[in-house]
Every structure is written in C-alpha cells, then in structure tokens.
C-alpha cells in the first residue's frame, strides 16, 4: 500500500484468460506521476487487453490494479467507476467515434454531459480541441467522411475533452503518416511535460516509443519481458528486444561485432 | 425418445434463461428512469425516429385495415339486414384490438429492428465502451431513452391507426352501404366511448415497452461482429412480435375483466 502512493498506476500480477487462451500471464507495471510509460509489443501480445483491464472494460481473472490511489480491482459500485472514468482518458485503438454524430458533436458530448457549460461555450472548446489535433474546420464532418487517421485524431480530441490527468493511449499513431504521427507524439509529450499528465502509450511504433517514453515495458506473449529506460532498451542485448528495435534482418551478432 | 426429451429440456432451459436475462435487463433499464441526468433530449430524438418516421406506414396500414374491415363487415351484416351497425363493428374492432396490435407489429418490424441494428453495430465498433469510459451509463443513455420513447410513441401511433381505420370504414360505409357520412360519424360516436379507447392505448404502451426492451436487449448482446448484428436484428423482430401476440391474449383477458363494458 505504501508503494502505491508514489505510483499513479500500479498493476500487480495480472492474469487473464479469454476464450480459453491465456492472454495475460502475470503482468506487473508501475507508472510514476507525470511519467509516460510506453508499452511495446507485437500485435497479439496482449497490450490492448492490458489497457482495457486498467480502465475497467475488461476484468482480469486475478491480480490487483491501483489507479490514482483507487483500487480498481476492488470496485463494486458504479459511482467508483464513474470517479475513475472522469479522471482517466482512454483512446481506443479503432477510435470508437459515435458515427451518428459529427466530429464537433463527438467532442462536445462529454463536455455537455459532465459540465454545466452552455452549448456555445462547449463548441468553442471543441474548436480548440480540434485545432490541437490538427483538424481545425473539420468539425461539421461525420466520422464516415474521414480517413482512419483523421478519425483517430478526432477521437484523441474527444479523449482529452474533459482534461484527464491520466491518459491511456492504444496505438495513438497507427494509421497516421509520419508527419502527423510526429505532431501527435509532440502533443502527447506536451501533455506530459507541461500538463503534468501521467500516461501509458501502447504501440508497436518504435520511433514513437523513443520520442516520448520515460520508461518502456516490453510485452511479449502476456508477460513483461523487459522494463527500463529508453537508453537501457537501446543497449539491450536481449534477442526479443533488439529484434523488435532493429528489425529481424539485422543479425543480432552482427550488431555486437 | 430420450434424445428428443433431452432436446426439449434444453429448449425450455434456454427459454427460461433468455426470459430471466430479459426481465433483468428490463428492470435494469427502467430502474434508471429517474437517475440523473434524465437525457430528455435523447428521448425526444428517439421519439422522432421511432414515431414520426413511422407515421406514413402506420397511417396507410390503419386506412387499409379499416377499408377491408368495412367491406367484410358490410358483407356479413348484410345477411342479417343490419348494415347500419358497420360503424360500431369497424370502430370497436379497430380501437380495441386491431389498432394496437397492427401498430405494434409494424413498429416492431420497422423501428425495433432499427434499434437493435444500431445498438449492435455500436457495440461491435466499441462505441458502447466509449460511452462507458466517458462516464455515461450506456444502458441508461441508449436503452432507457429508447424504451421510454417506444412507450410514449406507441399509443400515439395507435390512435392514428384507430382514426384512419375508422375513416377507411366510413369510406366503405358511405360508398357501398349508402350510409350518410354524418350518420356514420354519429353511430361511431354513439358506440365508442373514451373508455373503449383507453384499454387499447394501455395495451399499446405495454407493446411499446416490449418492442423497446427486446430491441435494446438484442442489440446489447450482439456477439461475433457484423454477422451477429444481422442475427440479433432478426431475433429482435421475431421475439417482440411473439411477445406482442402472446401478451395481447393475457392483456385482453385482464382488460375485459377490469372494463366489463368492453366485452
Ligand atoms: N474480446 C476478446 N475476446 C477474445 N479474445 C480476445 C479479445 N480481445 C483480445 N483477445 C485475444 O487476446 C490476445 C491479445 O489481444 P490484444 O491485447 O488485442 O493484442 P495487442 O497486443 O495487439 O493489442 C489476442 O490473442 C486476441 O485474440
Ligand atoms: Mg491492440
């Protein structure tokens, strides 16, 4: 319990079975306040499942999750969940925009539902958020009229609408071109450095990882096989890790020699 | 023999489980009715989608049922030389039975299927999870609002079907039985009291509850991607139609007991 005070997000020994398959096999994580933790891993490693356990969309079979001092795995009432969800932003891998609403309506939705402000003020906030993700002037469009990358950015704007102090990003830059991807990673970095946000960023984009990570954890087949600073990862000689970072074409031995 | 008994047993267990789930869902959704915030705007939007957009279909159905009913009734009553009673027969049949049931079956097909397809695809594309993490209860925001909209809209649509059915009957009465339209209207008002309307409108509300709850329940339990959405849409229509017809039997029995003059 003492430890959880200095860490904003703690996951201890998470196990999870989905449809007979062991997806998480004893995952441990710790994220300090104001820190950006990148979770790296190949697709199917269990990254999205892990994030969804932290936010409460999935329930692990066993283990403990503590977010901002709240023991998520011991929640029993809807009120507790609501308190967590008001504080934590979650960016879905697929965006999950409401497809019957325009981008502006999507982004204004949480603002209108949770704050007392007028519709007009909410729309001003919406414009601000849209320009933050580089979508100024696109607010009147429906999600179906946008590319996947633009949907992802609009979804990010919605995630940030309530000003969460903790943000979980599931593949924030997948499907984005390198230029947009860099601007998104700068945005995430700013939110951490200047906004004091704590975040977990799930990705298999190694460039993004090195751009924004304070710490990196590598997930492979439901286990954290390595955790450390970006520097430690660059120097790592673990085969799984270096193959992930440098690609499989380059023989590990060759790099050492 | 044993095998078919076993299958029969399984079938009943499945039915019982479905019904249990269904009742739990209904209680959950309606239990949130007075939780804040009330989502009034969303309810009104749904009333528009379910109600206003069904008006042409329900109107046409009411009119044609009234016309057919008029033709048949005149034919039968003619054998007893009692064609002047056509107004009463058509009016009472529409108001007490055909209006509510036809309306409910058509709305189940048109709006019920739409609701379950919409919620199902929202589930598949994670929009329902998105509501959750934005701290909006999806059952309250999506289901309670739609069920309430159905409960409020069905009596209105039923009244429309009743009215147009009576109009259709009058058209036939005037053209085929040579009854003066004023006489037809007087006869209708003579025989049909507000207390005849009321049981039909109560039935309609219950049918609305059934349509809304079945459609939302089916939408929320979609499994297996887009294909699952199609399956649940079909079962929403089939199940709600069945429940409408079965509950109609019981409700008619109860209402006849409560309003003896109906019988
Ligand atoms: N809802 C689900 N039902 C069943 N299996 C799932 C579900 N979600 C994910 N899985 C399985 O869990 C494993 C990890 O998935 P995921 O966490 O999405 O991987 P990724 O690391 O690419 O995000 C995969 O084998 C996937 O098939
Ligand atoms: Mg994933």
XYZ file of C-alpha atoms and ligand atoms in Angstrom:
548
model
C 0.000 0.000 0.000
C 2.926 2.313 0.837
C 4.284 1.952 -2.655
C 1.076 2.839 -4.435
C 1.360 6.378 -3.123
C 4.306 7.342 -5.310
C 2.969 5.488 -8.342
C -0.136 6.701 -10.129
C -0.801 3.414 -11.892
C 0.143 0.065 -10.417
C -0.679 -3.342 -11.842
C 0.323 -6.398 -9.874
C 0.414 -9.943 -11.151
C -2.424 -9.653 -13.678
C -3.719 -12.902 -15.152
C -6.388 -13.066 -17.782
C -7.890 -15.821 -19.887
C -10.015 -15.029 -22.955
C -11.837 -17.806 -24.750
C -9.559 -20.432 -23.274
C -6.388 -18.577 -24.182
C -4.015 -17.151 -21.589
C -3.663 -13.539 -22.703
C -2.015 -12.013 -19.620
C 0.379 -14.150 -17.611
C 1.340 -12.244 -14.505
C 1.876 -8.701 -15.725
C 3.428 -6.157 -13.350
C 3.531 -2.449 -14.144
C 4.309 0.749 -12.291
C 3.872 4.258 -13.636
C 5.113 7.261 -11.677
C 3.265 10.546 -11.523
C 3.877 12.693 -14.607
C 5.583 9.857 -16.418
C 4.969 8.455 -19.889
C 5.242 4.678 -19.968
C 5.360 3.101 -23.399
C 4.246 -0.496 -23.702
C 5.863 -2.092 -26.708
C 4.955 -5.422 -28.160
C 3.965 -7.294 -31.253
C 0.335 -7.478 -32.217
C -1.488 -10.075 -30.169
C 0.877 -9.645 -27.231
C -1.987 -8.540 -25.004
C -1.355 -4.782 -24.986
C -4.943 -3.723 -25.657
C -6.279 -6.250 -23.169
C -3.924 -4.870 -20.520
C -5.092 -1.284 -21.120
C -8.720 -2.354 -21.022
C -8.149 -4.065 -17.680
C -6.718 -0.841 -16.282
C -9.702 1.237 -17.432
C -12.225 -1.422 -16.394
C -13.554 -2.504 -19.787
C -12.217 -5.977 -19.029
C -11.784 -7.671 -15.674
C -8.626 -9.666 -15.027
C -9.051 -13.142 -13.542
C -6.629 -12.251 -10.776
C -4.227 -9.532 -9.767
C -4.529 -6.007 -8.459
C -4.831 -2.676 -10.254
C -4.496 0.655 -8.493
C -5.060 3.919 -10.318
C -4.529 7.224 -8.539
C -4.892 5.542 -5.159
C -8.161 3.806 -6.125
C -8.120 0.035 -6.093
C -9.859 -0.597 -9.403
C -9.969 -4.357 -8.961
C -11.972 -3.915 -5.741
C -14.597 -1.583 -7.221
C -18.174 -2.625 -6.570
C -20.323 0.408 -7.305
C -20.936 2.397 -10.440
C -20.049 5.566 -8.548
C -16.479 4.360 -8.080
C -16.129 3.599 -11.759
C -17.521 6.980 -12.671
C -14.949 8.677 -10.483
C -12.191 6.764 -12.281
C -13.571 7.483 -15.743
C -13.872 11.198 -15.065
C -10.169 11.256 -14.276
C -8.752 8.875 -16.851
C -8.881 9.383 -20.618
C -8.845 6.351 -22.912
C -8.021 6.430 -26.613
C -9.449 3.397 -28.401
C -7.325 1.567 -30.934
C -10.103 1.942 -33.515
C -11.161 5.431 -32.486
C -14.719 4.403 -31.499
C -16.232 7.732 -32.540
C -20.026 7.937 -32.339
C -20.864 7.531 -36.001
C -24.248 9.227 -35.803
C -22.635 12.456 -34.590
C -20.377 14.982 -36.309
C -16.820 15.430 -35.047
C -17.837 18.544 -33.085
C -20.749 16.709 -31.506
C -18.480 13.798 -30.632
C -16.003 16.057 -28.904
C -18.629 18.248 -27.245
C -20.505 15.169 -25.988
C -18.528 14.512 -22.781
C -18.289 18.258 -22.112
C -22.039 18.775 -22.384
C -22.853 15.674 -20.361
C -20.492 16.365 -17.483
C -20.130 20.112 -17.157
C -22.799 22.739 -16.764
C -21.487 24.951 -19.539
C -23.636 26.221 -22.390
C -23.679 24.657 -25.805
C -21.993 27.704 -27.293
C -19.070 27.561 -24.851
C -18.778 23.817 -25.444
C -18.453 24.428 -29.168
C -15.637 26.908 -28.526
C -13.817 24.240 -26.502
C -14.458 21.828 -29.350
C -12.805 24.113 -31.885
C -9.795 24.445 -29.617
C -9.512 20.685 -29.240
C -9.893 20.143 -32.974
C -7.031 22.502 -33.751
C -4.939 20.799 -31.070
C -5.084 17.599 -33.120
C -4.780 19.429 -36.454
C -8.398 19.112 -37.543
C -9.483 22.760 -37.444
C -12.530 23.448 -39.572
C -13.451 19.755 -39.938
C -15.966 19.769 -37.084
C -19.075 19.536 -39.283
C -17.998 16.258 -40.878
C -19.252 12.831 -39.909
C -16.700 10.195 -38.896
C -17.544 8.186 -42.020
C -16.342 11.077 -44.177
C -12.837 10.939 -42.707
C -9.794 8.750 -43.154
C -8.834 6.352 -40.385
C -6.027 8.614 -39.270
C -8.303 11.625 -39.004
C -10.831 9.591 -37.031
C -8.049 8.624 -34.678
C -7.117 12.264 -34.135
C -10.730 13.307 -33.601
C -11.053 10.504 -31.093
C -7.949 11.802 -29.317
C -9.597 15.225 -29.097
C -12.667 13.626 -27.511
C -10.455 11.708 -25.077
C -8.848 14.973 -23.961
C -12.130 16.887 -23.766
C -12.623 16.553 -20.022
C -8.973 17.355 -19.309
C -7.981 13.972 -17.880
C -4.890 13.870 -15.679
C -4.196 10.267 -16.668
C -4.440 9.167 -20.297
C -4.196 5.683 -21.757
C -3.451 5.652 -25.469
C -3.994 2.500 -27.527
C -1.863 2.857 -30.673
C -2.191 6.645 -30.973
C -0.190 6.853 -34.193
C -1.122 3.707 -36.066
C -2.555 4.592 -39.458
C -1.030 8.082 -39.395
C 1.575 9.400 -41.830
C 4.992 10.171 -40.302
C 4.411 13.934 -40.205
C 1.046 13.703 -38.423
C 2.446 10.974 -36.253
C 5.234 13.304 -35.106
C 2.767 16.057 -34.295
C 0.669 13.649 -32.250
C 3.690 12.397 -30.384
C 4.676 16.015 -29.677
C 1.160 16.612 -28.345
C 1.388 13.605 -26.039
C 4.781 14.743 -24.839
C 3.498 18.267 -24.130
C 0.570 16.895 -22.179
C 3.050 15.022 -20.010
C 5.793 17.605 -19.652
C 3.710 20.769 -19.393
C 0.335 19.403 -18.379
C 1.797 17.017 -15.796
C -0.224 14.140 -17.218
C 0.549 10.559 -16.446
C 0.166 8.288 -19.417
C 0.520 4.813 -20.781
C 1.073 4.609 -24.510
C 0.609 1.262 -26.191
C 2.310 0.982 -29.538
C 4.436 -1.082 -31.814
C 5.875 2.093 -33.323
C 9.454 2.105 -32.104
C 10.072 5.670 -33.271
C 7.164 6.966 -31.201
C 8.411 4.963 -28.247
C 11.815 6.579 -28.226
C 10.332 10.032 -28.828
C 8.047 10.119 -25.815
C 8.926 7.390 -23.333
C 10.276 7.991 -19.856
C 10.119 4.261 -19.356
C 9.412 1.375 -21.689
C 7.937 -2.014 -20.870
C 8.066 -4.739 -23.439
C 5.148 -7.143 -23.503
C 5.575 -10.478 -25.185
C 3.021 -13.264 -25.057
C 1.283 -11.853 -21.974
C 4.437 -11.212 -19.956
C 6.606 -8.148 -19.418
C 9.941 -9.438 -20.691
C 11.846 -6.216 -20.115
C 11.231 -2.869 -18.429
C 13.571 0.075 -18.331
C 14.537 3.453 -19.722
C 14.779 4.059 -23.493
C 18.550 4.117 -23.079
C 18.533 0.676 -21.489
C 16.400 -0.578 -24.333
C 18.784 0.798 -26.962
C 21.635 -1.034 -25.310
C 19.721 -4.185 -24.608
C 21.115 -7.403 -25.921
C 18.007 -9.446 -25.303
C 17.168 -11.030 -28.604
C 13.408 -10.283 -28.471
C 14.065 -6.656 -27.663
C 16.783 -5.924 -30.163
C 14.949 -7.743 -32.885
C 11.957 -5.548 -32.168
C 14.038 -2.393 -32.237
C 16.377 -3.107 -35.107
C 14.250 -5.465 -37.174
C 14.931 -9.117 -37.841
C 17.047 -8.627 -40.958
C 19.991 -7.481 -38.976
C 21.580 -10.414 -37.176
C 21.979 -9.734 -33.503
C 25.542 -10.987 -33.509
C 26.496 -8.625 -36.338
C 25.456 -5.591 -34.339
C 27.581 -6.630 -31.436
C 30.645 -7.197 -33.524
C -37.065 -40.725 -27.462
C -34.651 -39.857 -24.640
C -32.767 -37.692 -27.076
C -35.751 -35.661 -28.137
C -36.787 -35.293 -24.495
C -33.328 -34.003 -23.782
C -33.580 -31.535 -26.600
C -36.953 -30.395 -25.399
C -35.486 -29.913 -21.928
C -32.615 -27.893 -23.359
C -35.060 -25.767 -25.276
C -37.036 -24.953 -22.143
C -33.873 -24.172 -20.217
C -32.798 -21.819 -22.995
C -36.192 -20.141 -22.964
C -36.111 -19.767 -19.190
C -32.596 -18.334 -19.290
C -33.488 -15.911 -22.068
C -36.555 -14.776 -20.209
C -34.613 -14.311 -16.987
C -31.989 -12.226 -18.762
C -34.680 -10.257 -20.497
C -36.524 -9.425 -17.275
C -33.271 -8.452 -15.556
C -32.428 -6.168 -18.457
C -35.879 -4.579 -18.399
C -35.652 -3.986 -14.650
C -32.159 -2.517 -15.018
C -33.136 -0.184 -17.838
C -36.361 1.011 -16.258
C -34.767 1.220 -12.821
C -32.577 4.022 -14.153
C -35.562 6.044 -15.298
C -35.270 8.603 -12.530
C -31.473 8.648 -12.207
C -29.889 11.915 -13.167
C -29.256 13.183 -15.802
C -32.597 12.401 -17.467
C -31.385 12.536 -21.118
C -34.617 14.237 -22.161
C -33.264 15.465 -25.467
C -32.093 11.991 -26.476
C -35.547 10.612 -25.608
C -37.229 13.221 -27.791
C -34.871 12.489 -30.687
C -35.750 8.812 -30.360
C -39.473 9.591 -30.252
C -38.964 11.380 -33.547
C -37.068 8.467 -35.104
C -39.453 5.819 -33.845
C -42.666 7.791 -34.034
C -42.717 10.467 -36.697
C -40.926 8.319 -39.212
C -43.469 5.527 -38.736
C -46.438 7.783 -39.420
C -46.841 7.077 -43.168
C -46.590 3.312 -42.677
C -48.957 3.199 -39.700
C -51.397 5.584 -41.370
C -51.550 3.522 -44.531
C -51.929 0.300 -42.567
C -54.761 1.728 -40.448
C -56.586 3.017 -43.502
C -56.380 -0.215 -45.455
C -57.354 -2.366 -42.473
C -60.353 -0.109 -41.938
C -61.354 -0.437 -45.596
C -61.041 -4.222 -45.613
C -62.845 -4.490 -42.307
C -65.624 -2.265 -43.653
C -66.087 -4.381 -46.777
C -66.204 -7.663 -44.863
C -68.436 -6.341 -42.125
C -70.953 -4.939 -44.578
C -70.960 -8.270 -46.357
C -71.680 -10.196 -43.167
C -74.081 -7.694 -41.622
C -75.953 -7.535 -44.937
C -77.016 -11.147 -44.406
C -78.829 -10.069 -41.248
C -80.035 -6.810 -42.712
C -78.017 -4.896 -40.168
C -75.571 -2.941 -42.305
C -76.136 0.208 -40.243
C -74.055 -1.358 -37.486
C -70.931 -1.277 -39.634
C -69.733 1.866 -37.853
C -69.862 0.161 -34.482
C -68.186 -3.047 -35.625
C -65.363 -1.365 -37.514
C -64.826 1.256 -34.799
C -64.759 -1.151 -31.868
C -62.562 -3.687 -33.691
C -60.037 -1.014 -34.609
C -59.933 0.684 -31.230
C -59.870 -2.380 -29.031
C -57.804 -4.857 -30.944
C -56.605 -4.230 -34.470
C -55.255 -0.719 -33.963
C -52.894 -1.577 -31.098
C -51.762 -4.946 -32.452
C -51.184 -3.914 -36.076
C -49.356 -0.781 -34.967
C -47.177 -2.737 -32.563
C -46.280 -5.416 -35.114
C -45.372 -2.834 -37.748
C -43.310 -0.732 -35.330
C -41.541 -3.897 -34.154
C -40.585 -4.576 -37.752
C -39.633 -1.039 -38.645
C -38.227 0.601 -35.516
C -37.421 -2.438 -33.363
C -35.116 -3.885 -35.979
C -33.515 -0.469 -36.465
C -32.824 -0.064 -32.767
C -31.199 -3.449 -32.366
C -29.101 -2.976 -35.508
C -27.962 0.442 -34.328
C -27.039 -0.695 -30.820
C -25.456 -3.888 -32.145
C -23.178 -2.042 -34.509
C -22.325 0.458 -31.779
C -21.306 -2.477 -29.637
C -19.198 -4.054 -32.370
C -17.402 -0.788 -33.179
C -16.730 -0.146 -29.480
C -18.940 2.935 -29.282
C -20.708 1.474 -26.253
C -17.377 1.028 -24.489
C -16.561 4.608 -25.488
C -19.707 5.791 -23.694
C -18.637 3.863 -20.601
C -15.185 5.399 -20.377
C -16.722 8.824 -20.921
C -18.624 8.020 -17.705
C -22.019 7.752 -19.402
C -24.031 4.669 -18.489
C -24.795 3.080 -21.879
C -27.901 1.260 -20.683
C -29.390 4.476 -19.401
C -28.254 6.617 -22.320
C -29.163 4.185 -25.098
C -31.733 1.724 -23.748
C -33.785 3.627 -21.183
C -34.278 6.531 -23.582
C -35.381 4.279 -26.442
C -37.704 2.179 -24.284
C -39.352 5.303 -22.873
C -39.686 6.689 -26.395
C -41.412 3.472 -27.515
C -43.766 3.524 -24.513
C -44.784 7.123 -25.255
C -44.988 6.827 -29.029
C -46.956 3.602 -29.434
C -50.254 4.964 -28.015
C -49.975 7.998 -30.304
C -49.364 5.855 -33.365
C -52.168 3.550 -32.279
C -54.557 6.499 -32.009
C -53.568 7.459 -35.543
C -54.202 3.925 -36.823
C -57.550 3.852 -34.998
C -58.594 7.161 -36.513
C -57.620 6.266 -40.060
C -59.142 2.801 -39.699
C -62.465 4.369 -38.735
C -62.085 6.748 -41.677
C -61.473 3.774 -44.002
C -64.557 2.023 -42.639
C -66.569 5.190 -43.166
C -65.402 5.438 -46.752
C -66.787 1.958 -47.415
C -69.928 2.548 -45.363
C -70.678 5.683 -47.347
C -69.831 4.339 -50.801
C -71.051 0.750 -50.502
C -73.788 0.713 -47.878
C -75.087 4.123 -48.802
C -74.881 5.427 -45.219
C -74.703 9.203 -44.952
C -71.313 10.243 -43.612
C -72.873 12.267 -40.789
C -74.947 9.304 -39.717
C -71.815 7.164 -39.814
C -69.971 9.607 -37.560
C -72.877 9.779 -35.112
C -73.083 5.999 -34.949
C -69.359 5.781 -34.310
C -69.525 8.347 -31.500
C -72.606 6.590 -30.137
C -70.916 3.249 -29.784
C -67.355 4.156 -28.911
C -66.631 5.866 -25.621
C -63.338 7.113 -24.291
C -63.362 4.030 -22.059
C -63.139 1.917 -25.198
C -60.049 3.777 -26.327
C -58.284 3.533 -23.007
C -57.685 -0.241 -22.849
C -56.287 -0.145 -26.382
C -53.915 2.667 -25.522
C -52.773 0.891 -22.371
C -52.091 -2.189 -24.459
C -50.174 -0.031 -26.917
C -47.907 1.267 -24.154
C -47.168 -2.247 -22.978
C -46.379 -3.227 -26.570
C -44.041 -0.224 -26.701
C -42.290 -1.467 -23.583
C -41.910 -4.895 -25.196
C -40.601 -3.556 -28.518
C -38.096 -1.185 -26.918
C -36.816 -3.648 -24.358
C -36.469 -6.592 -26.743
C -34.716 -4.458 -29.376
C -32.256 -2.918 -26.912
C -31.606 -6.232 -25.191
C -30.867 -7.933 -28.507
C -28.639 -5.026 -29.567
C -26.617 -5.117 -26.353
C -25.916 -8.836 -26.550
C -24.622 -8.998 -30.108
C -21.741 -11.415 -30.468
C -19.495 -12.159 -33.378
C -19.144 -8.931 -35.325
C -21.285 -7.677 -38.172
C -22.866 -11.052 -38.767
C -24.074 -11.077 -35.192
C -25.748 -7.710 -35.782
C -27.853 -9.251 -38.562
C -28.837 -12.211 -36.406
C -29.870 -10.071 -33.459
C -31.916 -7.779 -35.708
C -33.919 -10.739 -36.934
C -34.463 -12.130 -33.479
C -35.500 -8.705 -32.187
C -38.375 -8.653 -34.685
C -39.369 -12.293 -34.176
C -39.218 -12.186 -30.388
C -41.028 -8.894 -29.985
C -43.773 -9.943 -32.430
C -44.262 -13.184 -30.496
C -44.326 -11.403 -27.161
C -46.808 -8.843 -28.506
C -49.204 -11.543 -29.669
C -48.903 -13.611 -26.503
C -49.196 -10.669 -24.127
C -52.200 -9.454 -26.128
C -54.112 -12.566 -25.140
C -53.442 -12.040 -21.450
C -53.998 -8.310 -21.541
C -57.287 -8.656 -23.352
C -58.406 -11.111 -20.684
C -57.347 -8.765 -17.886
C -58.789 -5.646 -19.501
C -62.116 -7.334 -20.253
C -62.332 -8.160 -16.565
C -61.423 -4.627 -15.499
C -63.613 -2.854 -18.050
C -66.628 -5.186 -18.266
C -68.372 -2.988 -20.841
C -65.590 -3.840 -23.300
C -66.712 -7.458 -23.509
N -12.657 -9.651 -26.666
C -11.803 -10.668 -26.867
N -12.265 -11.939 -26.860
C -11.437 -12.967 -27.041
N -10.116 -12.870 -27.257
C -9.579 -11.635 -27.294
C -10.398 -10.472 -27.099
N -9.606 -9.389 -27.180
C -8.370 -9.846 -27.424
N -8.330 -11.196 -27.491
C -7.141 -12.036 -27.708
O -6.173 -11.627 -26.787
C -4.900 -11.592 -27.386
C -4.266 -10.235 -27.188
O -5.027 -9.269 -27.880
P -4.692 -7.725 -27.842
O -4.499 -7.300 -26.446
O -5.755 -7.055 -28.618
O -3.317 -7.643 -28.624
P -2.468 -6.356 -28.980
O -1.220 -6.512 -28.195
O -2.204 -6.437 -30.437
O -3.268 -5.164 -28.609
C -5.099 -11.964 -28.843
O -4.731 -13.312 -28.997
C -6.566 -11.799 -29.066
O -7.018 -12.754 -29.982
Mg -4.105 -3.699 -29.695
